[in-house]
GROMACS .gro file of C-alpha atoms in nm:
model
  281
    1MET     CA    1   8.673  11.991   8.601
    2HIS     CA    2   8.885  12.154   8.372
    3ASN     CA    3   8.904  12.101   8.055
    4VAL     CA    4   9.050  12.283   7.741
    5ALA     CA    5   8.925  12.347   7.409
    6GLN     CA    6   9.024  12.532   7.085
    7ILE     CA    7   9.395  12.561   7.165
    8PRO     CA    8   9.583  12.660   6.888
    9PRO     CA    9   9.843  12.417   6.755
   10ILE     CA   10  10.195  12.453   6.809
   11GLN     CA   11  10.430  12.559   6.544
   12LEU     CA   12  10.721  12.382   6.448
   13SER     CA   13  10.914  12.724   6.395
   14ALA     CA   14  10.853  12.837   6.735
   15LEU     CA   15  11.019  12.535   6.862
   16GLN     CA   16  11.291  12.543   6.665
   17LYS     CA   17  11.348  12.935   6.745
   18TRP     CA   18  11.341  12.848   7.084
   19TRP     CA   19  11.573  12.587   7.119
   20SER     CA   20  11.852  12.821   6.875
   21THR     CA   21  11.802  13.100   7.114
   22HIS     CA   22  11.739  12.970   7.465
   23SER     CA   23  11.899  12.629   7.490
   24GLN     CA   24  12.127  12.564   7.739
   25ALA     CA   25  12.208  12.204   7.617
   26SER     CA   26  12.505  12.164   7.364
   27LEU     CA   27  12.436  11.893   7.153
   28ALA     CA   28  12.242  11.931   6.790
   29LEU     CA   29  11.870  11.877   6.804
   30HIS     CA   30  11.661  11.801   6.479
   31ILE     CA   31  11.307  11.912   6.569
   32LYS     CA   32  10.987  11.709   6.371
   33TYR     CA   33  10.620  11.820   6.418
   34THR     CA   34  10.324  11.617   6.376
   35PRO     CA   35   9.969  11.702   6.376
   36GLN     CA   36   9.868  11.298   6.435
   37CYS     CA   37  10.097  10.992   6.473
   38ASP     CA   38  10.046  10.651   6.617
   39SER     CA   39  10.293  10.696   6.880
   40THR     CA   40  10.610  10.915   6.918
   41ASN     CA   41  10.810  10.665   7.062
   42VAL     CA   42  10.709  10.404   6.826
   43GLN     CA   43  10.816  10.679   6.525
   44LEU     CA   44  11.140  10.742   6.674
   45CYS     CA   45  11.212  10.356   6.770
   46HIS     CA   46  11.174  10.283   6.378
   47SER     CA   47  11.343  10.567   6.264
   48PRO     CA   48  11.705  10.579   6.115
   49HIS     CA   49  11.971  10.639   6.412
   50GLN     CA   50  12.135  10.926   6.283
   51HIS     CA   51  12.027  11.202   6.425
   52ASN     CA   52  11.930  11.333   6.796
   53THR     CA   53  11.532  11.427   6.741
   54LEU     CA   54  11.250  11.553   6.883
   55LEU     CA   55  10.925  11.424   6.810
   56VAL     CA   56  10.619  11.674   6.920
   57ALA     CA   57  10.286  11.535   6.806
   58GLU     CA   58   9.942  11.701   6.860
   59HIS     CA   59   9.772  11.371   6.919
   60GLN     CA   60   9.842  11.032   6.957
   61THR     CA   61   9.610  10.704   6.813
   62HIS     CA   62   9.799  10.443   7.024
   63GLY     CA   63  10.049  10.625   7.281
   64ARG     CA   64  10.171  10.391   7.548
   65GLY     CA   65  10.341  10.381   7.902
   66GLN     CA   66  10.479  10.153   8.106
   67PHE     CA   67  10.355   9.779   8.112
   68GLU     CA   68  10.221   9.821   7.769
   69ARG     CA   69   9.914  10.086   7.929
   70ALA     CA   70   9.774  10.282   7.691
   71TRP     CA   71   9.805  10.644   7.696
   72VAL     CA   72   9.507  10.847   7.656
   73SER     CA   73   9.583  11.193   7.556
   74GLY     CA   74   9.327  11.482   7.579
   75THR     CA   75   9.310  11.828   7.384
   76GLY     CA   76   9.602  12.013   7.445
   77ASP     CA   77   9.827  11.728   7.628
   78LEU     CA   78  10.174  11.818   7.539
   79MET     CA   79  10.306  11.469   7.389
   80PHE     CA   80  10.669  11.402   7.243
   81SER     CA   81  10.956  11.188   7.244
   82LEU     CA   82  11.351  11.208   7.217
   83GLY     CA   83  11.580  11.009   6.986
   84LEU     CA   84  11.947  11.027   7.139
   85LEU     CA   85  12.283  10.852   7.030
   86LEU     CA   86  12.377  10.759   7.408
   87SER     CA   87  12.654  10.597   7.555
   88PRO     CA   88  12.494  10.217   7.687
   89ALA     CA   89  12.679  10.353   8.020
   90LEU     CA   90  12.459  10.614   8.054
   91ILE     CA   91  12.163  10.422   8.026
   92PRO     CA   92  12.118  10.231   8.402
   93ALA     CA   93  12.068  10.606   8.564
   94LEU     CA   94  11.889  10.741   8.246
   95SER     CA   95  11.491  10.704   8.408
   96LEU     CA   96  11.658  10.887   8.704
   97ARG     CA   97  11.827  11.212   8.529
   98VAL     CA   98  11.476  11.248   8.317
   99GLY     CA   99  11.255  11.223   8.654
  100VAL     CA  100  11.481  11.490   8.823
  101ALA     CA  101  11.509  11.660   8.533
  102LEU     CA  102  11.105  11.698   8.524
  103ALA     CA  103  11.122  11.774   8.882
  104GLN     CA  104  11.343  12.069   8.828
  105VAL     CA  105  11.081  12.197   8.570
  106CYS     CA  106  10.801  12.175   8.763
  107ALA     CA  107  10.964  12.359   9.061
  108VAL     CA  108  11.055  12.628   8.847
  109HIS     CA  109  10.668  12.699   8.785
  110ASP     CA  110  10.610  12.629   9.106
  111TRP     CA  111  10.440  12.265   9.101
  112HIS     CA  112  10.464  12.058   9.371
  113VAL     CA  113  10.548  11.701   9.228
  114GLN     CA  114  10.636  11.406   9.357
  115LEU     CA  115  10.854  11.093   9.177
  116LYS     CA  116  10.675  10.763   9.154
  117TRP     CA  117  10.922  10.480   9.052
  118PRO     CA  118  10.974  10.400   8.790
  119ASN     CA  119  10.851  10.635   8.550
  120ASP     CA  120  10.540  10.891   8.697
  121VAL     CA  121  10.548  11.236   8.779
  122ILE     CA  122  10.264  11.280   9.068
  123ALA     CA  123  10.114  11.645   9.143
  124THR     CA  124   9.933  11.790   9.452
  125HIS     CA  125   9.640  12.015   9.370
  126PRO     CA  126   9.724  12.328   9.578
  127ASP     CA  127   9.377  12.362   9.741
  128THR     CA  128   9.207  11.980   9.748
  129GLY     CA  129   9.552  11.796   9.822
  130GLN     CA  130   9.442  11.536   9.561
  131ARG     CA  131   9.724  11.347   9.412
  132GLY     CA  132   9.742  11.281   9.093
  133LYS     CA  133   9.968  11.169   8.752
  134LEU     CA  134  10.105  11.499   8.613
  135VAL     CA  135  10.360  11.337   8.354
  136GLY     CA  136  10.390  10.979   8.236
  137ILE     CA  137  10.767  10.898   8.107
  138LEU     CA  138  10.849  10.555   7.884
  139VAL     CA  139  11.217  10.546   7.819
  140GLN     CA  140  11.329  10.245   7.566
  141ASN     CA  141  11.668  10.179   7.390
  142GLN     CA  142  11.830   9.923   7.159
  143SER     CA  143  12.108   9.898   6.975
  144ALA     CA  144  12.219  10.215   6.730
  145ASP     CA  145  12.296  10.126   6.376
  146ASP     CA  146  12.677  10.215   6.440
  147GLY     CA  147  12.709   9.939   6.689
  148GLU     CA  148  12.855  10.157   6.936
  149HIS     CA  149  12.599  10.366   7.045
  150ALA     CA  150  12.268  10.289   7.237
  151TRP     CA  151  11.959  10.468   7.039
  152VAL     CA  152  11.723  10.595   7.339
  153VAL     CA  153  11.367  10.706   7.298
  154ILE     CA  154  11.217  10.908   7.566
  155GLY     CA  155  10.878  10.948   7.555
  156VAL     CA  156  10.713  11.241   7.762
  157GLY     CA  157  10.333  11.293   7.809
  158VAL     CA  158  10.218  11.559   8.001
  159ASN     CA  159   9.865  11.618   8.094
  160ILE     CA  160   9.736  11.975   8.067
  161GLY     CA  161   9.334  11.946   8.111
  162THR     CA  162   9.098  11.688   8.271
  163ARG     CA  163   8.886  11.399   8.126
  164LEU     CA  164   8.693  11.089   8.196
  165LEU     CA  165   8.926  10.748   8.154
  166PRO     CA  166   8.810  10.424   8.170
  167SER     CA  167   8.812  10.258   8.504
  168THR     CA  168   9.085  10.025   8.625
  169SER     CA  169   9.131   9.797   8.935
  170ASP     CA  170   9.499   9.869   8.990
  171ALA     CA  171   9.547  10.001   9.299
  172SER     CA  172   9.877  10.156   9.199
  173ALA     CA  173   9.753  10.416   8.946
  174PHE     CA  174   9.687  10.748   8.987
  175PRO     CA  175   9.389  10.936   8.831
  176PRO     CA  176   9.490  11.186   8.580
  177ILE     CA  177   9.540  11.577   8.726
  178GLY     CA  178   9.621  11.842   8.448
  179LEU     CA  179   9.821  12.164   8.508
  180ALA     CA  180   9.460  12.350   8.440
  181GLN     CA  181   9.391  12.208   8.803
  182LEU     CA  182   9.747  12.326   8.918
  183ASP     CA  183   9.756  12.665   8.758
  184GLU     CA  184   9.467  12.837   8.632
  185THR     CA  185   9.655  12.988   8.357
  186TRP     CA  186   9.672  12.677   8.228
  187ILE     CA  187   9.308  12.643   8.200
  188GLN     CA  188   9.323  12.819   7.797
  189PRO     CA  189   9.692  12.780   7.763
  190THR     CA  190   9.835  12.959   7.456
  191ALA     CA  191  10.059  12.778   7.147
  192HIS     CA  192  10.335  12.990   7.338
  193GLN     CA  193  10.324  12.807   7.677
  194ARG     CA  194  10.294  12.490   7.535
  195GLU     CA  195  10.602  12.570   7.275
  196GLU     CA  196  10.815  12.714   7.575
  197LEU     CA  197  10.701  12.408   7.832
  198ILE     CA  198  10.793  12.126   7.558
  199MET     CA  199  11.121  12.303   7.524
  200GLN     CA  200  11.191  12.371   7.923
  201ILE     CA  201  11.155  12.025   7.961
  202VAL     CA  202  11.372  11.899   7.681
  203ASP     CA  203  11.651  12.122   7.727
  204THR     CA  204  11.686  12.006   8.090
  205ILE     CA  205  11.660  11.668   7.991
  206LEU     CA  206  11.930  11.719   7.791
  207VAL     CA  207  12.138  11.934   8.027
  208HIS     CA  208  12.120  11.626   8.292
  209ILE     CA  209  12.237  11.392   8.071
  210GLU     CA  210  12.496  11.612   7.920
  211THR     CA  211  12.653  11.640   8.245
  212ALA     CA  212  12.616  11.291   8.392
  213SER     CA  213  13.002  11.249   8.371
  214THR     CA  214  13.075  11.530   8.631
  215ALA     CA  215  12.753  11.464   8.827
  216PRO     CA  216  12.801  11.167   9.084
  217HIS     CA  217  12.503  10.881   9.074
  218GLU     CA  218  12.523  10.916   9.468
  219GLN     CA  219  12.408  11.257   9.446
  220LEU     CA  220  12.184  11.165   9.147
  221ALA     CA  221  11.977  10.898   9.358
  222GLN     CA  222  11.966  11.126   9.666
  223THR     CA  223  11.793  11.418   9.484
  224TRP     CA  224  11.565  11.166   9.332
  225ASN     CA  225  11.462  11.023   9.626
  226SER     CA  226  11.410  11.363   9.797
  227HIS     CA  227  11.128  11.346   9.587
  228ASP     CA  228  11.010  11.009   9.642
  229LEU     CA  229  10.645  10.961   9.671
  230TRP     CA  230  10.675  10.614   9.869
  231TYR     CA  231  10.971  10.676  10.084
  232ASP     CA  232  10.944  10.566  10.440
  233GLN     CA  233  10.616  10.392  10.367
  234ARG     CA  234  10.547  10.046  10.410
  235LEU     CA  235  10.446   9.870  10.030
  236THR     CA  236  10.373   9.597   9.832
  237MET     CA  237  10.591   9.530   9.538
  238THR     CA  238  10.466   9.261   9.247
  239GLU     CA  239  10.778   9.174   9.050
  240PRO     CA  240  10.675   9.083   8.657
  241SER     CA  241  10.695   8.690   8.796
  242GLY     CA  242  10.433   8.778   9.027
  243GLN     CA  243  10.589   8.718   9.313
  244HIS     CA  244  10.513   8.988   9.596
  245HIS     CA  245  10.699   9.135   9.835
  246ILE     CA  246  10.593   9.339  10.134
  247GLY     CA  247  10.852   9.617  10.308
  248VAL     CA  248  10.930   9.931  10.356
  249GLY     CA  249  11.025  10.199  10.056
  250CYS     CA  250  11.399  10.309  10.087
  251GLY     CA  251  11.469  10.504   9.748
  252VAL     CA  252  11.665  10.430   9.449
  253ASN     CA  253  12.019  10.317   9.422
  254THR     CA  254  12.243  10.475   9.171
  255ASP     CA  255  12.150  10.211   8.908
  256GLY     CA  256  11.758  10.325   8.917
  257ALA     CA  257  11.671   9.994   9.085
  258TYR     CA  258  11.391  10.078   9.357
  259GLN     CA  259  11.523   9.976   9.733
  260MET     CA  260  11.320   9.806  10.013
  261SER     CA  261  11.385   9.699  10.358
  262ILE     CA  262  11.228   9.359  10.408
  263ASN     CA  263  11.279   9.201  10.745
  264GLY     CA  264  11.569   9.405  10.765
  265GLU     CA  265  11.744   9.359  10.470
  266ILE     CA  266  11.769   9.601  10.189
  267ARG     CA  267  11.660   9.453   9.822
  268SER     CA  268  11.695   9.616   9.483
  269PHE     CA  269  11.411   9.555   9.255
  270TYR     CA  270  11.507   9.674   8.864
  271SER     CA  271  11.130   9.628   8.768
  272GLY     CA  272  10.806   9.567   8.928
  273GLN     CA  273  10.483   9.784   9.085
  274LEU     CA  274  10.487   9.969   9.393
  275ARG     CA  275  10.175  10.032   9.589
  276PRO     CA  276  10.114  10.127   9.908
  277ILE     CA  277   9.974   9.821  10.105
  278THR     CA  278   9.739  10.050  10.256
  279GLU     CA  279   9.519  10.068   9.953
  280ARG     CA  280   9.299   9.807   9.780
  281ALA     CA  281   9.314   9.661   9.429
   0.00000   0.00000   0.00000
C-alpha cells in the first residue's frame, strides 16, 4: 500500500499563474481555492451563475459521486469542480467529453486507463494488472440565472494515495487505486505536481468543450468507445426502476447513452448501473 503524507498544500497563485501562461482554452476562468468545504460541486451549484469558475479544495467533508454515493477523499487527493455557463445543446454529450479529456491527460503521463460508463476512470496497475477507480466524475446541471444558458458543474476527484474504505456489496464498484500505485513519482507528490495536474485536466476539458461545435459527435463517441471498459462483454444493466437487462456492451451513442445488444436488438440506456455478469453482488 502506498500512502502519501505531509503533502504541501496547493497554492492559489500557482493555479492562476499556470492558467495565465499555459492554458490552451480561450475562455476566462475565475479560480478559487479553499482548504476545506462540504463539496466543491455543492458550493458551485449554489453559487451565482455569473462567471466560469474553478473551485479547488484540499479536503471535502461530504463529497458525493454518482447515485449519491459518498466520495471518500484521502490526504493529497485532487478535488475540484468547474462551474460553466454553457449552451443546453452541449449537455447530452458533456460526460463523454469529460471522460475523453481525462483519458487524454492520463495517456500523456503514460497511465493506462479505461472509461467505465457513465463517469468513472479505471486504471490498471502496471505490475500486478489490478484495476481500480482512479478518477470519479460527477456532472450536474440546472438552468442558469440568465434563462438562456445551462449552469453546469463538473466535479472531478483524483485518487493519489490509497486507503481502506468501508466494504460494499456493489459488484459494479471498483476499489480505489491511486497515482502513487501507478507512478512512483507520485508517492510523495509536490504541490507543483498536484497544481499542474489539476490545471492540465481543467484545460483539456475546456478545450474539448470549446471545440464541440467543430468535432463530430460520431468521432467523440468513437473515441470514448476506444476506452470503453465493458465493450463487447456480457453485461447486466440495472435501470433506476430496478429492471434488469442482460446483453453485450456496444459502447455509447452520440447522446452519451450506453448501448447493449439484447437478443439481437440494440438498446440504449441513459441511466443505470452496468456490471459484468461474471461478478456476483
